[in-house]
Coordinates of C-alpha atoms and ligand atoms in Angstrom, one line a residue:
Chain A
M1 CA -20.0 -13.1 21.4
S2 CA -20.3 -11.5 18.0
L3 CA -20.8 -13.8 15.2
D4 CA -17.6 -12.9 13.3
Q5 CA -15.3 -13.0 16.3
T6 CA -13.9 -16.2 17.7
P7 CA -13.6 -16.4 21.5
G8 CA -9.9 -15.7 21.0
G9 CA -10.9 -12.4 19.6
I10 CA -9.6 -13.1 16.1
G11 CA -12.3 -12.7 13.4
T12 CA -12.9 -15.5 10.9
D13 CA -11.7 -13.0 8.2
D14 CA -8.3 -12.9 9.8
L15 CA -8.1 -16.6 10.4
V16 CA -8.9 -17.8 6.9
L17 CA -7.6 -15.9 3.9
N18 CA -7.9 -17.3 0.4
D19 CA -4.1 -18.3 0.2
R20 CA -3.4 -19.2 3.9
V21 CA -4.9 -20.0 7.3
K22 CA -3.7 -18.8 10.5
T23 CA -2.0 -21.2 13.1
P24 CA -4.8 -20.8 15.8
M25 CA -6.9 -22.9 13.3
Y26 CA -4.9 -25.9 14.7
E27 CA -4.2 -24.6 18.1
D28 CA -7.0 -22.6 19.7
P29 CA -9.3 -24.6 22.1
A30 CA -11.9 -21.9 22.2
L31 CA -12.1 -22.0 18.4
F32 CA -12.5 -25.8 18.6
N33 CA -15.5 -25.4 20.9
E34 CA -17.1 -23.0 18.5
E35 CA -16.5 -25.4 15.6
M36 CA -18.2 -28.1 17.6
E37 CA -21.2 -25.8 18.0
K38 CA -21.4 -24.2 14.6
I39 CA -20.1 -26.9 12.3
F40 CA -20.6 -30.3 14.0
G41 CA -23.7 -29.0 15.9
K42 CA -25.4 -27.8 12.7
V43 CA -24.4 -29.1 9.4
W44 CA -24.9 -32.6 7.9
V45 CA -22.4 -34.9 9.4
W46 CA -21.6 -38.4 8.1
V47 CA -22.6 -41.0 10.7
G48 CA -22.6 -44.5 9.0
H49 CA -23.6 -46.6 6.1
T50 CA -26.9 -48.4 5.8
S51 CA -25.2 -51.8 5.6
E52 CA -24.0 -51.3 9.1
V53 CA -27.7 -51.5 10.2
P54 CA -29.0 -54.0 7.7
D55 CA -32.1 -55.4 9.5
K56 CA -35.0 -54.3 11.6
G57 CA -33.6 -54.0 15.1
S58 CA -29.9 -53.4 14.0
F59 CA -28.0 -50.7 15.6
K60 CA -24.5 -49.2 15.5
L61 CA -22.8 -46.6 17.7
S62 CA -21.4 -43.5 16.1
Y63 CA -20.7 -39.8 16.9
V64 CA -21.7 -36.4 15.8
G65 CA -18.9 -34.2 16.9
L66 CA -18.3 -34.9 20.6
Q67 CA -21.8 -36.5 21.2
P68 CA -22.2 -40.3 21.1
V69 CA -25.2 -41.3 19.0
I70 CA -26.9 -44.6 18.1
I71 CA -27.9 -45.4 14.6
S72 CA -30.9 -47.8 14.7
R73 CA -33.3 -49.3 12.3
D74 CA -36.8 -49.6 13.8
R75 CA -39.4 -52.3 13.2
K76 CA -40.7 -50.5 10.1
G77 CA -37.2 -50.4 8.7
E78 CA -36.7 -46.7 9.2
I79 CA -33.4 -45.4 10.2
H80 CA -33.0 -43.1 13.3
V81 CA -30.0 -41.3 14.8
L82 CA -30.5 -40.9 18.5
V83 CA -28.4 -39.2 21.0
N84 CA -26.9 -41.9 23.3
R85 CA -28.0 -40.2 26.5
C86 CA -30.8 -41.2 28.8
R87 CA -33.3 -38.4 29.1
H88 CA -33.5 -39.0 32.9
R89 CA -30.0 -38.3 34.3
A90 CA -27.8 -38.6 31.2
A91 CA -26.3 -42.2 31.3
T92 CA -25.5 -43.7 27.9
V93 CA -28.2 -46.3 27.1
C94 CA -26.0 -48.4 24.9
E95 CA -22.3 -49.3 25.1
I96 CA -22.4 -52.3 22.7
K97 CA -20.7 -51.2 19.4
K98 CA -23.1 -52.9 17.1
G99 CA -25.7 -55.6 17.1
K100 CA -29.5 -56.2 17.2
T101 CA -32.0 -55.4 19.9
S102 CA -35.7 -54.7 20.4
S103 CA -35.1 -51.8 22.7
F104 CA -32.5 -49.8 24.7
Q105 CA -32.8 -49.9 28.4
C106 CA -31.0 -47.5 30.6
P107 CA -28.8 -49.4 33.1
Y108 CA -29.2 -46.7 35.8
H109 CA -32.9 -46.6 36.8
G110 CA -34.2 -48.7 33.9
W111 CA -36.0 -46.4 31.6
G112 CA -36.8 -48.3 28.4
Y113 CA -36.6 -46.8 24.9
A114 CA -37.9 -48.2 21.6
L115 CA -35.7 -48.4 18.5
N116 CA -37.3 -45.2 17.3
G117 CA -36.2 -43.4 20.5
E118 CA -39.7 -43.3 22.1
L119 CA -39.7 -43.7 25.8
R120 CA -41.8 -46.8 26.4
A121 CA -41.3 -47.9 30.0
I122 CA -40.4 -46.3 33.4
P123 CA -40.1 -48.4 36.6
Y124 CA -42.2 -47.1 39.5
T125 CA -44.1 -44.5 37.5
E126 CA -46.2 -43.6 40.7
G127 CA -43.1 -41.5 41.8
Y128 CA -44.0 -39.0 39.1
N129 CA -46.8 -36.5 39.1
T130 CA -49.7 -37.1 36.6
D131 CA -48.5 -34.3 34.3
F132 CA -45.4 -36.3 33.5
D133 CA -45.7 -37.4 29.9
K134 CA -43.4 -40.1 28.4
K135 CA -43.8 -38.3 25.0
D136 CA -41.7 -35.6 26.2
F137 CA -38.7 -37.8 27.2
G138 CA -37.8 -39.8 24.1
L139 CA -34.1 -40.1 23.2
K140 CA -33.1 -36.9 21.4
Q141 CA -33.5 -37.4 17.7
L142 CA -31.3 -35.9 14.9
K143 CA -32.5 -35.1 11.5
V144 CA -31.5 -38.0 9.2
G145 CA -30.6 -38.0 5.5
I146 CA -29.5 -40.8 3.4
F147 CA -27.8 -40.7 0.0
E148 CA -26.6 -43.8 -1.9
G149 CA -26.4 -45.7 1.4
M150 CA -24.4 -43.0 3.3
I151 CA -26.3 -41.9 6.5
F152 CA -25.9 -38.3 7.5
A153 CA -27.3 -36.6 10.5
S154 CA -27.8 -33.0 11.7
Y155 CA -28.7 -31.4 15.0
N156 CA -30.5 -28.7 13.1
M157 CA -34.0 -29.8 12.3
D158 CA -34.3 -26.9 9.7
V159 CA -31.1 -27.8 8.0
E160 CA -31.1 -27.6 4.2
P161 CA -32.1 -30.9 2.4
L162 CA -29.1 -33.3 2.3
E163 CA -29.3 -33.4 -1.5
D164 CA -28.8 -29.6 -1.7
F165 CA -25.9 -29.9 0.8
L166 CA -24.2 -32.5 -1.2
G167 CA -24.9 -30.7 -4.5
N168 CA -22.2 -31.2 -7.1
A169 CA -20.7 -34.1 -5.0
K170 CA -23.7 -36.3 -5.8
P171 CA -22.6 -37.6 -9.2
W172 CA -19.2 -38.4 -7.7
I173 CA -20.9 -40.3 -4.9
K174 CA -22.8 -42.3 -7.5
L175 CA -19.6 -43.1 -9.3
F176 CA -17.9 -44.1 -6.2
M177 CA -20.7 -46.7 -5.4
K178 CA -19.9 -48.5 -8.7
Q179 CA -17.3 -50.3 -6.8
G180 CA -20.1 -52.7 -5.9
G181 CA -19.5 -54.1 -9.4
G182 CA -23.2 -54.6 -9.8
Y183 CA -23.8 -55.7 -6.2
P184 CA -24.8 -53.3 -3.4
V185 CA -21.9 -51.8 -1.5
K186 CA -21.5 -52.9 2.0
T187 CA -18.9 -52.3 4.7
L188 CA -16.4 -55.1 5.4
G189 CA -14.8 -53.8 8.6
E190 CA -12.7 -50.9 9.6
H191 CA -9.4 -49.6 10.9
Q192 CA -9.5 -47.0 13.7
F193 CA -6.7 -44.9 14.9
K194 CA -6.2 -41.6 16.7
V195 CA -3.7 -39.0 15.9
P196 CA -2.6 -36.0 18.1
M197 CA -3.6 -33.4 15.5
N198 CA -6.4 -31.0 14.8
W199 CA -9.2 -32.4 12.6
K200 CA -8.6 -30.0 9.8
I201 CA -5.1 -31.4 9.2
Q202 CA -6.8 -34.6 8.1
L203 CA -9.6 -32.6 6.2
E204 CA -6.7 -31.0 4.2
N205 CA -4.9 -34.2 3.5
T206 CA -7.6 -36.0 1.6
T207 CA -7.1 -33.6 -1.4
D208 CA -3.3 -33.4 -1.1
A209 CA -1.7 -35.3 -3.9
Y210 CA 1.4 -33.3 -3.3
H211 CA 2.6 -35.4 -0.4
F212 CA 2.0 -38.8 -2.0
P213 CA 5.4 -39.6 -3.7
I214 CA 7.2 -38.2 -0.6
V215 CA 5.2 -39.6 2.4
H216 CA 4.2 -42.8 0.6
K217 CA 7.5 -43.7 -1.1
S218 CA 7.9 -46.9 1.0
F219 CA 4.3 -47.9 -0.1
L220 CA 5.1 -47.2 -3.7
Q221 CA 8.3 -49.2 -3.4
S222 CA 6.2 -52.2 -2.3
L223 CA 4.1 -52.2 -5.6
D224 CA 4.8 -54.0 -8.8
G225 CA 5.6 -52.0 -11.9
E226 CA 2.1 -51.8 -13.2
A227 CA 0.7 -50.7 -9.9
T228 CA 3.4 -48.0 -9.6
E229 CA 2.2 -46.7 -13.0
T230 CA -1.3 -46.4 -11.6
F231 CA 0.0 -44.3 -8.7
S232 CA 2.3 -42.1 -10.8
F233 CA -0.4 -39.3 -10.9
M234 CA 2.1 -36.6 -9.7
D235 CA 4.1 -37.2 -12.9
D236 CA 1.1 -37.4 -15.2
D237 CA -0.7 -34.3 -16.4
D238 CA -4.3 -35.5 -16.6
G239 CA -5.2 -35.4 -12.9
Y240 CA -7.0 -32.5 -11.3
V241 CA -8.7 -31.2 -8.1
E242 CA -12.1 -29.6 -8.5
D243 CA -13.9 -27.4 -6.0
L244 CA -17.5 -28.8 -5.8
G245 CA -18.9 -26.1 -3.6
N246 CA -20.2 -26.3 0.1
G247 CA -16.7 -27.3 1.1
H248 CA -16.7 -30.5 -1.0
S249 CA -14.0 -31.2 -3.5
V250 CA -12.7 -34.0 -5.7
M251 CA -9.1 -35.0 -6.5
V252 CA -8.9 -37.1 -9.6
M253 CA -5.7 -39.1 -9.6
M254 CA -6.4 -41.7 -12.2
P255 CA -8.9 -40.4 -14.8
E256 CA -9.2 -43.8 -16.4
F257 CA -11.0 -45.0 -13.2
I258 CA -13.6 -42.3 -12.8
D259 CA -16.4 -44.4 -14.2
L260 CA -15.7 -48.1 -13.5
D261 CA -18.5 -49.2 -15.9
N262 CA -16.4 -47.6 -18.8
D263 CA -14.3 -50.6 -19.7
D264 CA -11.3 -49.1 -21.5
G265 CA -10.3 -52.6 -22.8
A266 CA -6.9 -52.5 -21.2
P267 CA -5.5 -55.9 -20.3
I268 CA -6.2 -57.1 -16.8
P269 CA -3.2 -56.1 -14.6
E270 CA -0.9 -58.9 -13.5
R271 CA -1.8 -58.4 -9.9
F272 CA -5.4 -59.2 -10.6
A273 CA -4.7 -62.2 -12.9
E274 CA -5.2 -64.8 -10.2
L275 CA -8.5 -63.2 -9.1
A276 CA -9.7 -63.0 -12.7
E277 CA -9.0 -66.6 -13.2
D278 CA -10.9 -67.5 -10.1
L279 CA -13.8 -65.4 -11.2
R280 CA -13.9 -67.0 -14.7
K281 CA -15.3 -70.2 -13.1
D282 CA -18.6 -68.3 -12.3
Y283 CA -18.7 -65.3 -14.6
D284 CA -18.4 -64.5 -18.3
E285 CA -15.5 -62.3 -19.5
A286 CA -17.4 -59.0 -19.5
Q287 CA -18.5 -59.6 -15.9
V288 CA -15.0 -60.7 -14.8
R289 CA -13.6 -57.4 -16.3
R290 CA -16.3 -55.4 -14.5
L291 CA -15.6 -57.1 -11.2
V292 CA -11.9 -56.8 -11.4
R293 CA -12.2 -53.1 -12.2
A294 CA -14.5 -52.7 -9.2
V295 CA -12.0 -54.5 -7.0
G296 CA -9.3 -52.1 -8.2
G297 CA -11.4 -49.1 -6.8
C298 CA -12.1 -45.6 -8.1
G299 CA -9.4 -43.2 -9.2
F300 CA -10.5 -40.2 -7.1
N301 CA -10.8 -38.9 -3.6
L302 CA -14.2 -37.1 -2.9
N303 CA -13.8 -34.9 0.2
L304 CA -17.1 -34.2 1.9
F305 CA -17.2 -31.3 4.3
P306 CA -16.8 -31.6 7.3
N307 CA -16.0 -35.3 8.2
A308 CA -16.2 -37.8 5.4
A309 CA -14.4 -38.9 2.3
C310 CA -15.0 -41.4 -0.3
S311 CA -11.3 -42.1 -0.8
L312 CA -10.3 -44.4 -3.7
S313 CA -11.8 -47.5 -2.4
F314 CA -12.9 -46.8 1.2
F315 CA -14.7 -44.4 3.4
R316 CA -12.4 -42.1 5.4
I317 CA -14.3 -40.6 8.5
L318 CA -12.8 -38.2 10.9
R319 CA -14.0 -37.3 14.4
P320 CA -12.7 -34.3 16.3
V321 CA -12.0 -35.2 20.0
S322 CA -10.2 -32.1 21.1
V323 CA -8.3 -29.3 19.4
H324 CA -5.1 -31.6 19.5
E325 CA -6.8 -34.9 18.9
T326 CA -8.7 -36.6 16.1
E327 CA -10.0 -40.1 15.5
I328 CA -9.8 -41.6 12.1
R329 CA -11.8 -44.5 10.7
H330 CA -10.8 -46.2 7.4
I331 CA -13.9 -48.3 6.6
A332 CA -13.4 -51.0 4.0
I333 CA -16.2 -51.6 1.5
G334 CA -17.1 -54.5 -0.8
M335 CA -19.7 -56.2 -2.7
D336 CA -22.8 -57.4 -0.7
G337 CA -23.4 -60.8 -2.0
G338 CA -20.5 -60.6 -4.4
P339 CA -17.8 -63.3 -4.9
A340 CA -15.8 -64.0 -1.8
A341 CA -12.5 -63.9 -3.8
A342 CA -13.3 -60.3 -4.9
N343 CA -14.1 -59.1 -1.3
Q344 CA -11.0 -60.9 0.0
M345 CA -8.8 -59.1 -2.5
R346 CA -10.5 -55.7 -1.6
M347 CA -9.7 -56.4 2.1
R348 CA -6.0 -57.3 1.3
I349 CA -5.6 -54.1 -0.7
H350 CA -7.2 -52.1 2.2
E351 CA -4.8 -53.7 4.7
H352 CA -1.8 -53.1 2.5
F353 CA -2.2 -49.2 2.8
Q354 CA -4.7 -48.4 5.5
G355 CA -4.9 -48.7 9.2
P356 CA -2.5 -48.4 12.2
M357 CA -0.1 -50.9 10.5
G358 CA -0.7 -50.4 6.9
F359 CA 2.1 -49.4 4.5
G360 CA 0.7 -45.9 4.1
S361 CA -1.4 -44.6 7.0
P362 CA 1.3 -44.7 9.7
D363 CA 3.3 -42.3 7.6
D364 CA 0.3 -40.1 7.2
A365 CA -0.2 -40.1 10.9
E366 CA 3.4 -39.3 11.6
I367 CA 3.3 -36.3 9.2
W368 CA 0.0 -35.0 10.7
E369 CA 1.5 -35.2 14.1
R370 CA 4.5 -33.3 12.9
V371 CA 2.2 -30.5 11.5
Q372 CA 0.6 -30.3 14.9
R373 CA 4.0 -30.3 16.7
G374 CA 5.2 -27.6 14.2
S375 CA 2.2 -25.4 15.0
A376 CA 2.7 -25.5 18.8
G377 CA 3.0 -22.1 20.3
G378 CA 0.5 -20.5 18.0
G379 CA 3.0 -19.1 15.5
E380 CA 1.4 -15.6 15.4
D381 CA 3.6 -14.4 12.5
I382 CA 3.9 -17.5 10.4
D383 CA 0.9 -18.9 8.4
V384 CA -0.2 -22.2 7.0
M385 CA 0.0 -21.8 3.2
V386 CA -2.7 -23.2 1.0
N387 CA -1.8 -21.2 -2.1
R388 CA -0.5 -23.9 -4.4
G389 CA -2.1 -23.6 -7.7
L390 CA -3.5 -20.1 -7.2
G391 CA -3.5 -18.2 -10.4
L392 CA -3.2 -21.3 -12.4
E393 CA -6.7 -22.6 -11.9
K394 CA -9.4 -23.0 -14.6
T395 CA -13.2 -22.7 -14.1
S396 CA -15.4 -25.9 -14.1
D397 CA -18.8 -26.2 -15.7
N398 CA -20.1 -25.5 -12.2
G399 CA -18.3 -22.2 -12.3
L400 CA -15.9 -23.3 -9.6
P401 CA -12.2 -23.5 -9.6
V402 CA -10.2 -26.5 -10.9
G403 CA -6.5 -26.9 -10.2
D404 CA -4.0 -29.4 -11.4
I405 CA -3.5 -32.7 -9.4
S406 CA -1.3 -31.1 -6.7
A407 CA -3.2 -27.7 -6.4
E408 CA -4.5 -26.9 -2.9
T409 CA -7.9 -26.1 -4.5
G410 CA -9.7 -28.7 -2.3
M411 CA -8.3 -27.2 0.9
R412 CA -9.4 -23.7 -0.2
S413 CA -12.8 -25.1 -0.9
A414 CA -13.0 -26.6 2.6
Y415 CA -11.8 -23.5 4.3
K416 CA -14.2 -21.2 2.3
M417 CA -17.0 -23.4 3.7
W418 CA -15.5 -23.3 7.2
K419 CA -15.7 -19.6 7.2
K420 CA -19.2 -19.5 5.8
V421 CA -20.5 -21.9 8.5
M422 CA -18.6 -20.3 11.3
E423 CA -20.0 -16.9 10.3
Q424 CA -23.6 -18.0 10.5
Chain B
M1 CA 6.0 -89.5 16.7
K2 CA 8.8 -91.0 18.4
D3 CA 10.9 -90.7 15.2
F4 CA 10.8 -86.9 15.4
P5 CA 13.9 -86.2 17.6
A6 CA 12.9 -82.6 18.6
Q7 CA 9.6 -83.9 20.0
T8 CA 11.0 -85.0 23.3
D9 CA 12.4 -81.6 23.8
V10 CA 9.0 -79.9 24.0
N11 CA 8.7 -78.3 27.3
L12 CA 8.0 -74.9 28.7
A13 CA 11.7 -74.0 29.1
V14 CA 12.5 -74.7 25.5
V15 CA 9.4 -72.8 24.2
T16 CA 9.9 -69.9 26.5
E17 CA 13.6 -69.6 25.4
F18 CA 12.5 -69.4 21.8
L19 CA 9.8 -66.8 22.4
W20 CA 12.1 -64.6 24.4
M21 CA 14.7 -64.9 21.6
E22 CA 12.0 -63.7 19.1
A23 CA 11.1 -60.8 21.4
D24 CA 14.6 -59.8 21.8
L25 CA 15.1 -59.8 18.1
L26 CA 12.0 -57.7 17.6
D27 CA 12.9 -55.1 20.2
A28 CA 16.3 -54.9 18.7
K29 CA 14.6 -54.5 15.2
E30 CA 16.6 -57.4 13.9
Y31 CA 13.9 -58.1 11.3
V32 CA 16.0 -59.9 8.8
E33 CA 17.0 -62.4 11.5
W34 CA 13.4 -62.5 12.6
L35 CA 12.2 -63.5 9.1
Q36 CA 14.5 -66.6 9.4
L37 CA 12.4 -67.8 12.2
W38 CA 9.4 -68.5 10.0
T39 CA 8.4 -71.4 7.9
A40 CA 7.3 -70.5 4.3
T41 CA 3.6 -71.1 4.9
G42 CA 1.4 -69.5 7.5
H43 CA 0.6 -65.9 8.5
Y44 CA 1.5 -63.1 10.8
V45 CA -2.0 -61.9 11.8
I46 CA -3.3 -59.0 13.8
P47 CA -7.1 -59.4 13.6
V48 CA -9.5 -56.5 14.1
E49 CA -12.4 -58.7 15.3
K50 CA -11.9 -60.2 18.8
E51 CA -13.7 -63.5 17.9
G52 CA -13.3 -65.9 15.1
D53 CA -10.4 -67.1 13.1
D54 CA -11.5 -67.0 9.5
F55 CA -8.9 -64.3 9.0
A56 CA -8.9 -64.5 5.2
N57 CA -12.5 -63.4 5.1
C58 CA -12.1 -60.5 7.6
L59 CA -10.4 -57.2 7.5
N60 CA -7.3 -57.3 9.6
I61 CA -4.8 -54.9 10.9
A62 CA -2.1 -57.1 9.4
Y63 CA -2.6 -60.4 7.5
D64 CA 0.9 -61.3 6.2
N65 CA 2.0 -64.2 4.2
A66 CA 5.7 -64.8 3.6
L67 CA 5.7 -62.2 0.8
M68 CA 4.0 -59.5 2.8
R69 CA 6.2 -60.1 5.8
D70 CA 9.2 -59.7 3.5
M71 CA 7.8 -56.4 2.0
R72 CA 6.9 -55.2 5.5
V73 CA 10.4 -55.6 6.7
K74 CA 11.7 -53.9 3.6
R75 CA 9.4 -51.0 4.3
L76 CA 10.4 -50.7 7.9
Q77 CA 14.1 -50.8 7.2
G78 CA 14.3 -49.1 3.9
G79 CA 14.7 -45.7 5.4
F80 CA 11.9 -44.1 3.2
S81 CA 9.1 -44.4 5.7
I82 CA 8.9 -41.3 7.8
S83 CA 7.1 -43.3 10.7
A84 CA 9.8 -45.9 10.7
A85 CA 12.9 -43.8 10.1
P86 CA 13.4 -43.5 13.0
P87 CA 10.9 -45.9 14.4
A88 CA 9.5 -45.7 17.9
E89 CA 11.7 -47.6 20.4
S90 CA 10.1 -50.5 22.1
V91 CA 10.4 -52.6 25.2
R92 CA 8.3 -55.8 25.4
T93 CA 7.6 -58.4 28.0
V94 CA 6.3 -61.9 27.0
S95 CA 4.9 -63.8 30.0
R96 CA 2.2 -66.1 31.2
I97 CA 3.3 -68.6 28.6
V98 CA 1.0 -71.7 28.2
I99 CA 1.6 -74.7 25.9
D100 CA -1.9 -75.4 24.7
S101 CA -1.3 -78.6 22.6
V102 CA 1.3 -80.5 20.9
E103 CA 0.1 -82.3 17.8
G104 CA 2.8 -84.1 15.9
S105 CA 5.4 -81.5 15.1
L106 CA 3.0 -78.6 15.8
I107 CA 3.1 -76.8 19.1
T108 CA 0.4 -74.3 20.0
V109 CA 1.6 -71.7 22.5
R110 CA -0.1 -68.7 23.9
A111 CA 1.2 -65.9 26.1
A112 CA 0.6 -62.4 27.3
Q113 CA 2.6 -59.6 25.8
H114 CA 3.0 -56.0 26.8
V115 CA 4.9 -53.5 24.6
M116 CA 5.8 -49.9 25.6
E117 CA 6.9 -47.6 22.9
D118 CA 8.6 -44.2 22.9
K119 CA 8.8 -41.6 20.3
F120 CA 8.7 -37.8 20.4
G121 CA 9.0 -38.1 24.2
R122 CA 5.6 -39.7 24.5
Q123 CA 5.1 -43.2 25.5
R124 CA 2.3 -45.6 24.4
S125 CA 1.5 -49.0 25.7
F126 CA -0.1 -52.0 24.1
A127 CA -1.4 -55.3 25.7
M128 CA -2.2 -58.4 23.7
N129 CA -2.7 -62.1 23.8
V130 CA -0.5 -63.8 21.4
T131 CA -0.8 -67.3 20.0
W132 CA 2.0 -69.0 18.1
K133 CA 1.8 -72.2 16.0
L134 CA 5.4 -73.4 16.2
E135 CA 6.7 -76.1 14.0
Q136 CA 9.5 -78.4 15.2
T137 CA 11.9 -78.8 12.4
E138 CA 15.4 -80.2 12.0
E139 CA 16.8 -76.7 12.5
G140 CA 14.8 -76.2 15.6
L141 CA 11.5 -74.4 16.3
K142 CA 10.0 -72.3 13.6
I143 CA 7.0 -70.0 13.5
R144 CA 4.2 -71.2 11.2
D145 CA 1.6 -68.7 12.5
K146 CA 1.5 -65.8 14.9
I147 CA -1.8 -64.4 15.9
I148 CA -1.8 -61.2 17.9
R149 CA -4.9 -60.1 19.6
L150 CA -4.7 -56.6 20.9
L151 CA -6.8 -55.9 23.8
N152 CA -8.2 -53.0 21.9
S153 CA -8.2 -54.4 18.4
D154 CA -11.6 -53.2 17.5
G155 CA -11.2 -49.9 19.2
M156 CA -9.2 -46.7 18.6
L157 CA -5.6 -47.6 18.1
T158 CA -2.5 -45.5 17.2
S159 CA -0.2 -46.1 14.3
I160 CA 2.5 -48.7 14.9
S161 CA 5.9 -48.4 13.1
Y162 CA 7.5 -51.7 14.3
L163 CA 6.5 -55.3 14.8
F164 CA 4.7 -57.0 17.7
Ligands
FES1 S1 -30.3 -42.1 34.1 FE1 -31.3 -43.4 32.8 S2 -32.9 -44.2 34.0 FE2 -32.0 -42.8 35.2
FE2_2 FE1 -1.3 -39.8 2.7

């Protein structure tokens, strides 16, 4: 197969144009297989957060594309990402979602692996010839990169350094982690749901402010007046979407909450008054204000190609399952060692919008399914338009496009990268 | 507890009738009437974690006090939520009802519940263990807490546009 032709015979140039993408992007199973190989099989993929494997011996199951992996922390404290597949005859070696262990033992014939993936023990070794070397049969390792607690993995051992890949997204990740309010960020639990849609429909949506007042009207109606103000970004003129390169982008909805350490001196909103009162028992006023701002979360969505987002106050992780099916995780984060009242409030805010029964996510899921249903049949002559804001964009200090809050700049950024990676 | 008149009526038939009446209201999406079944305290909880009951300090799928229950019903019936207008249709069965304890006016009941939903011509099913803390009041039984433990609560779910 030539590199610029998909198995369906359409070249990437024909699938992704600057102002539109073609319907097979959501519909073509052969294209999906190629994405698994060229994107999820090669680039840096978000797999977890260091707080999910806090101690020596901690492990957590995750995925890279279709492949189940184990994130483990070995006895020296080093983090590994291992393919969850016995090197003998392919059984998964672990089916416990998270926990602590000293080793992984395959349940089929009993091969035992250390936390770093090395093959340590084989029952009845005399059945193998003397040239059999355990060193050759450790669990397959992925390249691991960690930035600000976020763990990424790649099948490509020669992949560019993670920091280069993240590039202009790095300062935004650092800003996002200020939600610890001075404490380290830790995961507090997660919502998981699958949606009958192609993964790129979700990838687009994280930088789509345009849908918010329509799809999330019932969420907005459930807020008090002050909170409604906070979410009125479609009617304000200070929000923007910036292409950060490498497919990453940031959508700034509430510029006043870009840097949570920048206390603007605004009065504490009514909905946080009770929390603030509670915190005043243990903290001085400056700390109370810092914690309350942290609980409220950041004012932006950072979209990281291909599968992660730092979205307002949580991690949004997508996992492609098939051309028509995608699994979504909404991981709540909070303050490791921080005040219980603050973490409780963060979880209540998360529950309000996110997850299978939140006031927001079910409406997103419905719309994404509707996009997939509308795309059925391939729509040879009708395209998916991502041209909003084209011709109106400015240029950032990084030399990249910046559109207004509802511009489809972030989607164009992701598709540019999609095309680049698929052509490699 | 002899002085509490409803007390003597606690039996499986009375409790079952109440739970089936609740199930019927929920399938019919008579949510405003359903809200009347509740006391002012207590929570409607769908935990993520399979173990433990410190729900306030955990992330849940739903953790609704009276105010949140009210807002949830408004959202589901307001006509502005694309997933709930129209909602999936549901048919549920409540069975295997067991009265765990009766302490004063508080009855702890648990049951199995199966829910089938239909939307877009596709059907989805949910299985769950449900525990109710029912309060005996002068107006009859009221729900203080309802804890819904989905079989797959910590796994991959699908979005839900109605109430369990
Ligand atoms: S498949 Fe794992 S030991 Fe045989
Ligand atoms: Fe949305």
